[in-house]
Coordinates of C-alpha atoms in Angstrom, one line a residue:
Chain A
M1 CA 0.0 0.0 0.0
K2 CA 1.8 3.1 -1.3
E3 CA -0.4 5.8 0.0
N4 CA -0.7 6.3 3.7
V5 CA -1.5 10.0 4.0
F6 CA -5.0 9.4 5.2
Y7 CA -4.0 6.8 7.7
G8 CA -3.7 9.2 10.7
K9 CA -4.6 8.7 14.3
G10 CA -8.0 7.1 13.6
M11 CA -6.7 4.2 11.4
G12 CA -4.8 2.4 14.2
P13 CA -7.9 1.7 16.2
V14 CA -9.9 0.9 13.0
K15 CA -7.3 -1.7 12.0
K16 CA -7.6 -3.3 15.5
D17 CA -11.4 -2.9 16.1
Y18 CA -12.8 -3.1 12.6
P19 CA -10.4 -5.2 10.4
D20 CA -13.1 -5.6 7.7
I21 CA -13.3 -1.8 7.2
Y22 CA -9.5 -1.6 7.3
E23 CA -9.1 -4.2 4.7
A24 CA -11.6 -2.6 2.4
I25 CA -9.8 0.7 2.7
V26 CA -6.5 -0.9 1.9
G27 CA -8.1 -2.5 -1.1
L28 CA -9.6 0.7 -2.2
N29 CA -6.4 2.6 -1.7
D30 CA -4.4 0.1 -3.7
A31 CA -6.9 0.3 -6.6
V32 CA -6.8 4.1 -6.5
Y33 CA -3.1 4.8 -6.4
T34 CA -1.9 2.6 -9.3
G35 CA 0.3 5.1 -10.9
K36 CA -0.4 3.3 -14.2
A37 CA -1.6 5.8 -16.8
L38 CA -0.9 8.9 -14.6
D39 CA 2.2 8.8 -12.4
Y40 CA 1.7 8.7 -8.6
K41 CA 2.8 12.3 -8.1
T42 CA 0.1 13.6 -10.5
Q43 CA -2.5 11.6 -8.6
K44 CA -1.3 13.1 -5.3
L45 CA -1.5 16.6 -6.8
I46 CA -5.1 15.8 -7.8
A47 CA -5.9 14.7 -4.3
L48 CA -4.5 18.0 -3.0
A49 CA -6.6 19.9 -5.5
I50 CA -9.8 18.2 -4.3
A51 CA -8.9 18.8 -0.7
A52 CA -8.2 22.5 -1.3
S53 CA -11.4 22.9 -3.3
N54 CA -13.3 21.5 -0.3
S55 CA -11.5 23.8 2.1
D56 CA -10.3 20.7 4.0
D57 CA -7.4 22.3 5.9
R58 CA -6.3 19.1 7.5
A59 CA -6.1 17.2 4.3
V60 CA -4.5 20.1 2.4
K61 CA -1.7 20.3 4.9
K62 CA -1.1 16.6 4.9
Q63 CA -1.1 16.4 1.1
I64 CA 1.3 19.3 0.7
S65 CA 3.7 17.8 3.3
S66 CA 3.4 14.4 1.7
V67 CA 3.9 15.6 -1.9
V68 CA 6.9 17.8 -0.9
E69 CA 8.6 15.1 1.1
T70 CA 8.0 12.2 -1.3
F71 CA 8.5 13.9 -4.7
D72 CA 10.4 17.0 -3.8
T73 CA 7.6 18.9 -5.4
S74 CA 8.3 22.6 -5.8
K75 CA 6.3 25.5 -4.5
D76 CA 5.6 26.5 -8.1
E77 CA 4.1 23.1 -8.9
I78 CA 1.8 23.3 -5.9
M79 CA 0.9 26.9 -6.8
D80 CA -0.1 25.6 -10.3
V81 CA -2.5 23.3 -8.6
L82 CA -3.9 26.1 -6.5
R83 CA -4.4 28.3 -9.5
I84 CA -7.0 25.9 -10.7
V85 CA -8.6 26.0 -7.2
L86 CA -8.8 29.8 -7.5
L87 CA -10.6 29.6 -10.9
T88 CA -13.0 26.8 -10.1
S89 CA -13.7 27.3 -6.4
G90 CA -13.1 30.9 -5.6
M91 CA -10.9 33.1 -3.4
P92 CA -11.6 31.6 0.1
P93 CA -10.4 28.0 -0.5
F94 CA -7.5 29.4 -2.6
V95 CA -6.3 31.8 0.2
K96 CA -6.6 29.1 2.9
A97 CA -4.5 26.7 0.8
V98 CA -1.9 29.3 0.0
N99 CA -1.5 30.1 3.7
L100 CA -1.0 26.4 4.4
L101 CA 1.5 26.1 1.5
Y102 CA 3.7 28.9 2.9
E103 CA 3.3 27.4 6.4
V104 CA 4.5 24.0 5.2
I105 CA 7.2 25.2 2.9
D106 CA 8.8 27.8 5.2
Chain B
M1 CA -6.3 33.0 -23.6
K2 CA -5.7 29.3 -23.9
E3 CA -8.6 27.9 -21.9
N4 CA -12.1 28.4 -23.1
V5 CA -14.0 25.5 -21.8
F6 CA -15.9 27.6 -19.3
Y7 CA -16.9 30.2 -21.9
G8 CA -20.2 28.7 -22.9
K9 CA -23.4 30.3 -23.8
G10 CA -23.4 32.8 -21.0
M11 CA -20.0 34.4 -21.8
G12 CA -21.0 36.0 -25.1
P13 CA -23.6 38.2 -23.5
V14 CA -21.2 38.9 -20.6
K15 CA -18.5 40.1 -23.0
K16 CA -21.0 42.4 -24.6
D17 CA -23.0 43.7 -21.6
Y18 CA -20.3 43.5 -18.8
P19 CA -16.9 44.0 -20.4
D20 CA -15.3 44.7 -17.0
I21 CA -16.3 41.2 -15.7
Y22 CA -15.2 39.6 -19.0
E23 CA -11.8 41.3 -18.9
A24 CA -11.3 40.2 -15.3
I25 CA -12.2 36.6 -16.1
V26 CA -9.8 36.6 -19.1
G27 CA -7.1 38.0 -16.8
L28 CA -7.8 35.3 -14.2
N29 CA -7.9 32.6 -16.7
D30 CA -4.5 33.6 -18.2
A31 CA -3.0 33.6 -14.7
V32 CA -4.4 30.2 -14.0
Y33 CA -3.5 28.2 -17.1
T34 CA 0.1 29.1 -17.3
G35 CA 1.4 25.6 -18.0
K36 CA 4.7 26.7 -16.3
A37 CA 5.6 24.3 -13.6
L38 CA 2.9 21.8 -14.4
D39 CA 1.9 21.3 -18.0
Y40 CA -1.4 22.4 -19.3
K41 CA -2.8 18.9 -19.6
T42 CA -2.2 18.2 -16.0
Q43 CA -3.9 21.4 -15.0
K44 CA -6.9 20.4 -17.1
L45 CA -7.0 17.0 -15.4
I46 CA -7.0 18.8 -12.0
A47 CA -9.9 20.9 -13.2
L48 CA -11.7 17.8 -14.2
A49 CA -11.1 16.2 -10.8
I50 CA -12.5 19.2 -8.9
A51 CA -15.6 19.2 -11.2
A52 CA -16.2 15.5 -10.6
S53 CA -15.7 15.8 -6.9
N54 CA -18.4 18.5 -6.9
S55 CA -20.7 16.3 -8.9
D56 CA -20.8 19.1 -11.5
D57 CA -22.0 17.1 -14.5
R58 CA -21.9 19.9 -16.9
A59 CA -18.3 20.8 -16.1
V60 CA -17.3 17.1 -16.0
K61 CA -18.6 16.5 -19.5
K62 CA -17.0 19.7 -20.9
Q63 CA -13.6 18.9 -19.2
I64 CA -13.6 15.3 -20.5
S65 CA -14.5 16.4 -24.0
S66 CA -11.9 19.1 -23.9
V67 CA -9.1 17.1 -22.5
V68 CA -9.7 14.2 -24.9
E69 CA -9.9 16.5 -28.0
T70 CA -7.0 18.7 -27.1
F71 CA -4.5 16.2 -25.7
D72 CA -5.7 12.9 -27.0
T73 CA -6.0 11.9 -23.3
S74 CA -6.8 8.2 -22.9
K75 CA -9.6 6.6 -21.0
D76 CA -7.1 5.1 -18.6
E77 CA -5.7 8.5 -17.8
I78 CA -9.1 9.9 -17.1
M79 CA -10.0 6.9 -15.0
D80 CA -6.8 7.5 -13.0
V81 CA -8.2 10.9 -12.2
L82 CA -11.6 9.4 -11.2
R83 CA -9.9 6.8 -8.9
I84 CA -8.9 9.8 -6.7
V85 CA -12.5 11.1 -6.8
L86 CA -13.7 7.7 -5.6
L87 CA -11.3 7.7 -2.6
T88 CA -11.8 11.3 -1.6
S89 CA -15.4 12.0 -2.5
G90 CA -17.2 8.7 -2.5
M91 CA -19.2 6.5 -4.8
P92 CA -21.9 8.9 -6.1
P93 CA -19.6 11.5 -7.7
F94 CA -17.4 8.7 -9.0
V95 CA -20.3 6.8 -10.6
K96 CA -21.7 10.0 -12.2
A97 CA -18.3 10.9 -13.7
V98 CA -17.7 7.3 -15.0
N99 CA -21.0 7.4 -16.8
L100 CA -20.1 10.7 -18.4
L101 CA -16.7 9.4 -19.4
Y102 CA -18.2 6.4 -21.2
E103 CA -20.8 8.7 -22.8
V104 CA -18.1 11.0 -24.2
I105 CA -15.6 8.3 -25.2
D106 CA -18.0 5.9 -26.9
Chain C
M1 CA -46.5 34.5 4.7
K2 CA -44.8 36.7 2.2
E3 CA -42.3 34.4 0.6
N4 CA -43.6 31.5 -1.4
V5 CA -40.9 30.8 -3.8
F6 CA -39.9 27.5 -2.2
Y7 CA -43.5 26.3 -2.1
G8 CA -43.4 24.4 -5.3
K9 CA -45.1 21.1 -6.2
G10 CA -44.0 19.3 -3.1
M11 CA -45.6 21.7 -0.6
G12 CA -49.2 20.9 -1.5
P13 CA -49.0 17.3 -0.5
V14 CA -46.9 18.2 2.6
K15 CA -49.6 20.7 3.7
K16 CA -52.2 17.9 3.4
D17 CA -50.3 14.9 4.7
Y18 CA -47.9 16.5 7.2
P19 CA -49.5 19.6 8.5
D20 CA -47.0 19.8 11.5
I21 CA -44.1 20.1 9.1
Y22 CA -46.0 22.6 7.0
E23 CA -46.8 24.8 10.0
A24 CA -43.2 24.7 11.1
I25 CA -42.0 25.8 7.7
V26 CA -44.5 28.6 7.6
G27 CA -43.4 29.7 11.0
L28 CA -39.7 29.6 9.9
N29 CA -40.4 31.4 6.8
D30 CA -42.2 34.2 8.6
A31 CA -39.3 34.6 11.0
V32 CA -36.9 34.7 8.1
Y33 CA -38.4 37.2 5.7
T34 CA -39.2 40.0 8.1
G35 CA -37.9 42.8 6.0
K36 CA -37.1 44.7 9.3
A37 CA -33.5 45.8 9.3
L38 CA -32.8 44.8 5.7
D39 CA -35.6 45.2 3.2
Y40 CA -37.3 42.2 1.6
K41 CA -35.7 42.6 -1.7
T42 CA -32.2 42.5 -0.3
Q43 CA -33.1 39.4 1.6
K44 CA -34.3 37.8 -1.7
L45 CA -31.0 38.7 -3.4
I46 CA -29.1 37.1 -0.6
A47 CA -31.2 33.9 -1.0
L48 CA -30.3 34.1 -4.7
A49 CA -26.6 34.4 -3.9
I50 CA -26.7 31.4 -1.7
A51 CA -28.5 29.3 -4.3
A52 CA -26.1 30.4 -7.0
S53 CA -23.1 29.6 -4.8
N54 CA -24.5 26.1 -4.3
S55 CA -25.0 25.6 -8.1
D56 CA -28.7 25.0 -7.3
D57 CA -30.1 25.7 -10.7
R58 CA -33.7 25.1 -9.8
A59 CA -33.5 27.6 -6.9
V60 CA -31.5 30.1 -8.9
K61 CA -34.1 30.2 -11.6
K62 CA -37.0 30.6 -9.2
Q63 CA -35.2 33.3 -7.2
I64 CA -34.4 35.3 -10.3
S65 CA -37.9 35.0 -11.7
S66 CA -39.3 35.9 -8.3
V67 CA -37.1 38.9 -7.7
V68 CA -37.6 40.3 -11.2
E69 CA -41.4 40.0 -11.1
T70 CA -41.8 41.2 -7.5
F71 CA -39.4 44.1 -7.3
D72 CA -38.7 44.8 -11.0
T73 CA -35.0 44.0 -10.2
S74 CA -32.7 45.0 -13.0
K75 CA -30.2 42.7 -14.8
D76 CA -27.4 44.9 -13.4
E77 CA -28.6 44.3 -9.9
I78 CA -28.6 40.6 -10.3
M79 CA -25.3 40.7 -12.0
D80 CA -23.9 42.6 -9.0
V81 CA -25.0 39.6 -6.9
L82 CA -23.4 37.1 -9.3
R83 CA -20.1 39.1 -9.2
I84 CA -19.8 38.1 -5.6
V85 CA -20.5 34.5 -6.5
L86 CA -17.7 34.6 -9.1
L87 CA -15.2 35.8 -6.5
T88 CA -16.2 33.6 -3.6
S89 CA -17.3 30.4 -5.4
G90 CA -15.5 30.3 -8.7
M91 CA -16.4 30.2 -12.4
P92 CA -18.6 27.2 -12.7
P93 CA -21.5 28.4 -10.4
F94 CA -21.1 31.9 -11.8
V95 CA -21.4 30.7 -15.5
K96 CA -24.5 28.6 -14.6
A97 CA -26.2 31.4 -12.9
V98 CA -25.4 33.9 -15.7
N99 CA -26.9 31.5 -18.2
L100 CA -30.1 31.2 -16.1
L101 CA -30.2 35.0 -15.7
Y102 CA -30.2 35.5 -19.5
E103 CA -32.7 32.7 -19.9
V104 CA -35.1 34.3 -17.5
I105 CA -34.6 37.9 -18.6
D106 CA -34.8 37.4 -22.4
Chain D
M1 CA -22.8 -8.2 -2.2
K2 CA -26.1 -7.0 -0.7
E3 CA -26.2 -3.5 -1.9
N4 CA -26.4 -2.7 -5.6
V5 CA -28.2 0.6 -5.8
F6 CA -25.1 2.4 -6.9
Y7 CA -24.2 -0.1 -9.6
G8 CA -26.0 1.6 -12.4
K9 CA -25.0 2.0 -16.0
G10 CA -21.4 2.9 -15.4
M11 CA -20.5 -0.2 -13.3
G12 CA -20.9 -2.7 -16.2
P13 CA -18.0 -1.2 -18.2
V14 CA -16.0 -0.7 -15.0
K15 CA -16.3 -4.3 -14.2
K16 CA -15.1 -5.2 -17.7
D17 CA -12.4 -2.6 -18.2
Y18 CA -11.2 -1.9 -14.7
P19 CA -11.7 -5.1 -12.7
D20 CA -9.3 -3.8 -9.9
I21 CA -11.5 -0.8 -9.3
Y22 CA -14.6 -3.0 -9.4
E23 CA -13.2 -5.5 -6.9
A24 CA -12.3 -2.7 -4.5
I25 CA -15.8 -1.2 -4.7
V26 CA -17.3 -4.6 -4.0
G27 CA -15.0 -5.0 -1.1
L28 CA -15.9 -1.6 0.2
N29 CA -19.5 -2.1 -0.3
D30 CA -19.5 -5.4 1.6
A31 CA -17.6 -3.8 4.5
V32 CA -20.1 -0.9 4.6
Y33 CA -23.5 -2.7 4.5
T34 CA -22.9 -5.3 7.2
G35 CA -26.2 -4.9 8.9
K36 CA -24.5 -5.9 12.2
A37 CA -25.1 -3.3 14.8
L38 CA -27.6 -1.3 12.8
D39 CA -29.9 -3.2 10.5
Y40 CA -29.6 -2.9 6.7
K41 CA -32.7 -0.8 6.4
T42 CA -31.5 1.8 8.8
Q43 CA -28.2 2.0 6.9
K44 CA -30.1 2.5 3.7
L45 CA -32.1 5.3 5.3
I46 CA -28.9 6.9 6.3
A47 CA -27.6 6.7 2.8
L48 CA -30.8 8.4 1.6
A49 CA -30.4 11.2 4.2
I50 CA -26.9 11.9 3.0
A51 CA -27.9 11.9 -0.6
A52 CA -30.8 14.3 0.1
S53 CA -28.6 16.6 2.2
N54 CA -26.3 16.8 -0.8
S55 CA -29.2 17.6 -3.2
D56 CA -28.1 14.5 -5.2
D57 CA -31.4 13.9 -7.0
R58 CA -30.3 10.8 -8.8
A59 CA -29.1 9.1 -5.7
V60 CA -32.2 10.2 -3.7
K61 CA -34.5 8.7 -6.3
K62 CA -32.6 5.5 -6.4
Q63 CA -32.4 5.2 -2.6
I64 CA -36.1 5.9 -2.2
S65 CA -37.1 3.3 -4.8
S66 CA -34.7 0.8 -3.3
V67 CA -35.8 1.2 0.3
V68 CA -39.5 1.1 -0.6
E69 CA -39.1 -2.0 -2.8
T70 CA -36.8 -3.9 -0.5
F71 CA -38.2 -3.1 2.9
D72 CA -41.7 -1.9 2.2
T73 CA -40.6 1.4 3.9
S74 CA -43.6 3.7 4.4
K75 CA -43.9 7.3 3.3
D76 CA -43.9 8.3 6.9
E77 CA -40.6 6.7 7.6
I78 CA -39.0 8.4 4.6
M79 CA -40.5 11.7 5.7
D80 CA -39.0 11.2 9.1
V81 CA -35.6 11.0 7.4
L82 CA -36.4 14.1 5.4
R83 CA -37.4 16.1 8.5
I84 CA -33.8 15.8 9.6
V85 CA -32.6 17.0 6.2
L86 CA -34.9 20.1 6.6
L87 CA -33.4 21.0 10.0
T88 CA -29.8 20.3 9.1
S89 CA -29.6 21.3 5.5
G90 CA -32.4 23.8 4.8
M91 CA -35.4 24.1 2.6
P92 CA -34.0 23.6 -0.9
P93 CA -32.7 20.0 -0.4
F94 CA -35.8 19.2 1.6
V95 CA -38.2 20.3 -1.0
K96 CA -36.3 18.5 -3.8
A97 CA -36.4 15.3 -1.8
V98 CA -40.0 15.6 -1.0
N99 CA -40.9 16.1 -4.6
L100 CA -38.9 12.9 -5.5
L101 CA -40.6 11.0 -2.7
Y102 CA -44.1 11.8 -4.0
E103 CA -42.9 11.1 -7.6
V104 CA -41.7 7.6 -6.5
I105 CA -44.6 6.7 -4.2
D106 CA -47.5 7.8 -6.4
Chain E
M1 CA -38.7 20.2 22.8
K2 CA -36.8 17.0 22.9
E3 CA -33.7 17.8 20.9
N4 CA -31.4 20.5 22.2
V5 CA -28.0 19.5 20.8
F6 CA -27.9 22.5 18.4
Y7 CA -28.8 24.9 21.2
G8 CA -25.3 25.9 22.1
K9 CA -23.8 29.2 23.1
G10 CA -25.5 31.2 20.4
M11 CA -29.1 30.2 21.2
G12 CA -29.2 32.0 24.6
P13 CA -28.7 35.4 23.1
V14 CA -31.0 34.5 20.2
K15 CA -33.8 33.6 22.6
K16 CA -33.4 36.9 24.4
D17 CA -32.7 39.2 21.4
Y18 CA -34.7 37.5 18.6
P19 CA -37.5 35.6 20.2
D20 CA -39.3 35.3 16.8
I21 CA -36.4 33.3 15.4
Y22 CA -36.1 31.3 18.6
E23 CA -39.8 30.4 18.4
A24 CA -39.5 29.4 14.8
I25 CA -36.5 27.1 15.6
V26 CA -38.4 25.5 18.5
G27 CA -41.3 24.9 16.2
L28 CA -39.1 23.5 13.5
N29 CA -37.3 21.3 15.9
D30 CA -40.5 19.9 17.3
A31 CA -41.8 19.1 13.9
V32 CA -38.5 17.3 13.0
Y33 CA -37.9 15.1 16.0
T34 CA -41.2 13.5 16.3
G35 CA -40.0 9.9 16.8
K36 CA -43.3 8.8 15.1
A37 CA -42.4 6.4 12.2
L38 CA -38.7 6.2 13.0
D39 CA -37.6 6.3 16.6
Y40 CA -35.8 9.3 18.0
K41 CA -32.5 7.4 18.2
T42 CA -32.5 6.6 14.5
Q43 CA -33.3 10.2 13.7
K44 CA -30.3 11.3 15.8
L45 CA -28.0 8.8 14.0
I46 CA -29.2 10.3 10.7
A47 CA -28.3 13.8 11.9
L48 CA -24.9 12.4 12.8
A49 CA -24.5 10.9 9.4
I50 CA -25.3 14.2 7.7
A51 CA -22.9 16.1 10.0
A52 CA -20.1 13.6 9.3
S53 CA -20.7 13.7 5.6
N54 CA -20.4 17.5 5.7
S55 CA -17.1 17.3 7.7
D56 CA -18.8 19.4 10.4
D57 CA -16.5 18.4 13.3
R58 CA -18.4 20.5 15.9
A59 CA -21.7 18.9 15.0
V60 CA -20.2 15.4 14.7
K61 CA -18.8 15.6 18.2
K62 CA -22.0 17.0 19.7
Q63 CA -24.1 14.4 18.0
I64 CA -21.9 11.5 19.1
S65 CA -21.8 12.7 22.7
S66 CA -25.5 13.2 22.7
V67 CA -26.4 9.9 21.1
V68 CA -24.0 8.0 23.4
E69 CA -25.3 9.7 26.6
T70 CA -29.0 9.6 25.7
F71 CA -29.4 6.2 24.2
D72 CA -26.3 4.3 25.4
T73 CA -25.5 3.9 21.7
S74 CA -22.5 1.5 21.1
K75 CA -19.3 2.2 19.2
D76 CA -20.4 -0.4 16.7
E77 CA -23.7 1.3 16.0
I78 CA -21.9 4.6 15.4
M79 CA -19.3 2.9 13.2
D80 CA -22.2 1.4 11.2
V81 CA -23.3 5.0 10.5
L82 CA -19.8 6.0 9.6
R83 CA -19.4 3.1 7.2
I84 CA -22.1 4.8 5.0
V85 CA -20.2 8.0 5.2
L86 CA -17.1 6.3 3.9
L87 CA -19.0 4.9 0.9
T88 CA -21.0 8.0 0.0
S89 CA -18.6 10.8 1.0
G90 CA -15.1 9.4 0.9
M91 CA -12.1 8.9 3.2
P92 CA -11.5 12.4 4.5
P93 CA -14.9 12.9 6.3
F94 CA -14.8 9.3 7.4
V95 CA -11.4 9.6 9.0
K96 CA -12.3 12.8 10.8
A97 CA -15.5 11.3 12.2
V98 CA -13.7 8.2 13.3
N99 CA -11.1 10.3 15.2
L100 CA -13.9 12.2 16.9
L101 CA -15.7 8.9 17.8
Y102 CA -12.6 7.5 19.5
E103 CA -12.0 10.9 21.2
V104 CA -15.5 10.9 22.7
I105 CA -15.7 7.2 23.5
D106 CA -12.4 6.8 25.2
Chain F
M1 CA -9.1 48.2 -4.9
K2 CA -11.8 48.7 -2.4
E3 CA -12.2 45.2 -0.9
N4 CA -9.3 43.7 1.0
V5 CA -10.9 41.4 3.4
F6 CA -9.5 38.3 1.6
Y7 CA -6.0 39.7 1.5
G8 CA -4.8 38.1 4.6
K9 CA -1.5 36.5 5.5
G10 CA -1.1 34.6 2.3
M11 CA -1.5 37.5 -0.1
G12 CA 1.7 39.2 0.8
P13 CA 3.9 36.3 -0.4
V14 CA 1.6 35.8 -3.4
K15 CA 2.2 39.5 -4.4
K16 CA 5.9 39.0 -4.1
D17 CA 6.3 35.5 -5.5
Y18 CA 3.5 35.3 -8.0
P19 CA 2.7 38.8 -9.2
D20 CA 0.7 37.5 -12.2
I21 CA -1.8 35.8 -9.8
Y22 CA -1.9 38.8 -7.6
E23 CA -2.7 41.1 -10.5
A24 CA -5.5 38.8 -11.7
I25 CA -7.0 38.8 -8.2
V26 CA -6.9 42.5 -8.0
G27 CA -8.5 42.8 -11.4
L28 CA -11.2 40.3 -10.4
N29 CA -11.8 42.0 -7.1
D30 CA -12.2 45.4 -8.8
A31 CA -14.7 43.9 -11.3
V32 CA -16.7 42.3 -8.4
Y33 CA -17.0 45.2 -5.9
T34 CA -18.2 47.9 -8.2
G35 CA -21.0 49.2 -6.0
K36 CA -22.8 50.2 -9.2
A37 CA -26.3 48.8 -9.2
L38 CA -26.1 47.4 -5.7
D39 CA -24.2 49.4 -3.1
Y40 CA -21.0 48.1 -1.7
K41 CA -22.5 47.3 1.7
T42 CA -25.1 45.1 0.2
Q43 CA -22.4 43.3 -1.8
K44 CA -20.5 42.7 1.4
L45 CA -23.6 41.3 3.1
I46 CA -24.0 38.9 0.2
A47 CA -20.4 37.8 0.6
L48 CA -21.1 37.2 4.3
A49 CA -24.2 35.2 3.5
I50 CA -22.3 32.9 1.2
A51 CA -19.5 32.4 3.7
A52 CA -22.0 31.6 6.4
S53 CA -23.9 29.2 4.1
N54 CA -20.6 27.3 3.5
S55 CA -19.7 27.2 7.2
D56 CA -16.5 29.0 6.5
D57 CA -15.9 30.3 10.0
R58 CA -12.8 32.3 9.1
A59 CA -14.5 34.2 6.2
V60 CA -17.6 34.7 8.3
K61 CA -15.6 36.4 11.1
K62 CA -13.7 38.5 8.7
Q63 CA -16.8 39.6 6.8
I64 CA -18.7 40.5 10.0
S65 CA -15.8 42.5 11.4
S66 CA -15.3 44.2 8.1
V67 CA -18.9 45.1 7.5
V68 CA -19.4 46.3 11.1
E69 CA -16.3 48.5 11.0
T70 CA -16.7 49.9 7.5
F71 CA -20.5 50.5 7.4
D72 CA -21.5 50.6 11.0
T73 CA -23.8 47.7 10.2
S74 CA -26.1 46.8 13.0
K75 CA -26.5 43.4 14.7
D76 CA -30.1 43.3 13.4
E77 CA -28.9 43.8 9.8
I78 CA -26.5 40.9 10.1
M79 CA -29.1 38.8 11.8
D80 CA -31.4 39.5 8.8
V81 CA -28.7 38.0 6.6
L82 CA -28.3 35.0 8.9
R83 CA -32.1 34.4 8.9
I84 CA -31.8 33.5 5.2
V85 CA -28.9 31.2 6.0
L86 CA -31.1 29.4 8.5
L87 CA -33.9 28.9 5.9
T88 CA -31.7 27.9 3.0
S89 CA -28.8 26.1 4.7
G90 CA -30.1 24.7 7.9
M91 CA -29.3 25.0 11.6
P92 CA -25.6 24.1 11.8
P93 CA -24.3 27.0 9.6
F94 CA -26.8 29.4 11.2
V95 CA -25.7 28.5 14.8
K96 CA -22.0 28.8 13.9
A97 CA -22.5 32.2 12.3
V98 CA -24.6 33.5 15.2
N99 CA -21.9 32.5 17.6
L100 CA -19.3 34.4 15.6
L101 CA -21.6 37.4 15.3
Y102 CA -21.9 37.7 19.1
E103 CA -18.2 37.0 19.5
V104 CA -17.4 40.0 17.2
I105 CA -20.1 42.3 18.4
D106 CA -19.6 41.9 22.1

C-alpha cells in the first residue's frame, strides 16, 4: 500500500477494532493509487486539489507535506494546482490553501 | 487566452454587456492556465477532478471532451483521475463521472 | 406568509399529509423574511446568492424570476449579486447562474 | 454483495475494463453494508439522508425506490428522514427530496 | 422540545434578542424530531451521518456525545453510521469522524 | 481596490512570488465590488451570506468584522442575513455564524 497520508490517528484503532473496514480501505487505496496511466505524483496533486477545493485544511496540509517530502515537489508546482482551485472554487479556498502552503514550505 | 472551456453560452452576453467582468475573467484565466511548472494537460485533469468531486455534471462533461480532444487523453488517464475522486469524495460522484466518461468516449 | 418561492409542487402534499411540518415551515419562513433591518428585496437577493453559490439551478431560476417579477429588479442588480458568486465560489457556479439569468430575462 | 443501488449503467463497463476498481468497490460495499449493529434498512435510510442533504437527485430517487421496494418502507418513515434534512440542510434539499418522494410513491 | 443539541452558546442570546427566530426554531425542531415512524435514536443517527458527511466536526462531536449519553449507543452502532459516510462521501470525512468517535468514547 | 478582506497573511507572499496571480485577483476584485447597481455594503452582506452558508468560519468572522467597521452595520442587519442562511442552509451553519456574530459584536 503506497499511499498512507489518510492513515492518521484514527486508522490504528480501526485496524484493530474493525479489520473488515480496514481491509476494504486498503483494497480501495491500492486500486486508486496505481500510478499506471498517470504517475503517482500527479495523482497526489489531484488529491491535493480536491482537498483544497473543499477547504479541508487538515487534508490540504497533509497532502502538501506528503507531496513535498515524497517527490520534492516545488512551490511553483503546488501553486499551479492552487491556481485551478482559485478559478474553479473561488478566493476563500485558494487563500486558505496558499496560507497552508507557505506554512509547510517555510 | 488558452482555456475556453468555461466560456459557454453565457459568456457571449457577458462580454457584450459587462466587459469589465469579462476582462477580469480573461485575466484570471490567463493567470491560472500558465502551464509553467505543471503542464497544461495536468492542469486540465485537475480541473476535471474538482468538477467530478463536486458532482458538477456539466463541467465534468466539458472537461472530459476538452481534454480528450486537445491532448488525446486516454480513457485510462481519465480513470486515474476518477480513482482519486472515488477515494476522496465517495461513490456517487465517481459513478456519475464514470457514466459521463463512457458517454463521451463511446 | 410573504415568501412562497420554495413552495413548489411538493408543498401541496406536505400541507395535506404532514400539517405539522407545513406549519413549522410557515413559522420559519415568517421569521426569516421579516424585512425589518434589511428590506425584503435585499433578503431575496441574498437567497439568490446562496442558491447560485451552491449551483442549485432550480432555486436560482426561481429566485431570479421571483425577484424580477416582485421588485422589478434589473439585470445589473442581479449581475452585482453574481459578481460576488464569481469571487467567492468560482467560475462554474457563476457561469451557470449567468446562463439562467439571460434565460429568464430574455 | 447485498447493496447494488449504486451499480448503475457505469458499473458494467468498469467491471469489464477496470476489474481492480470493481473489486475494490465490491469489497468496500461489503464492509459498509454489514447490517451488524444497525440493520440494513437503517443503513439505507442513512444513505438516503446523505444523498438528500447533498441535493443529489439521482441518488435520492434510487435510494427511495430501493428502500421502498426492499423493505416496504412507508412514506412516513421516509418523511422522518427528510425532516432531519430540513433541519440540518435547509429548505431547498428538503423540497427537492419531498418532490422525489411523491414522484416515486405515487 | 426533545432535541437540544444545536442549542449551544449562540441560542441563549437569540432567545433573548430575537424571540421570533427562537420560536420558529423550536417549532421546526418539534416538527423534526417526532419519533413517530422512526424512533428518536434513529433520527439522531441520521443527523450524525449528515454532519459527518459534511465534515462538520463540531456537530459530529455533539451528535456522538448526545447519542451515546441519551441512548447508550454503542461504538459499533456509530461505526455502522460512519461506514455509510465512507462509501458515500469518501475517506476524509470518514477519518475525521472516526477520530472524533474515539475521542468521545475513550 | 476597495475590498481587501480576503487579502490576509497569504496574499503578501503571493504578491511578491506570483505577481501574475496577484494582478489577476486585484482585477477580479475590482470587477466584483463595483458598487454600481447594488451598493458596496449590500455586496459585502452577500459575501457574508455565502461564507456563512458554507460554514466558512474564518471568512464569516472577517466579513462580519469588516462590515461592522466599515459601514457601522447593526446586529439586526447581520441577523437578517443569517435568517436567510437558516432557511436555505439549515441550523448548523446558522448557529455557527450566530456564535461568531456575538463574538465579534460583544
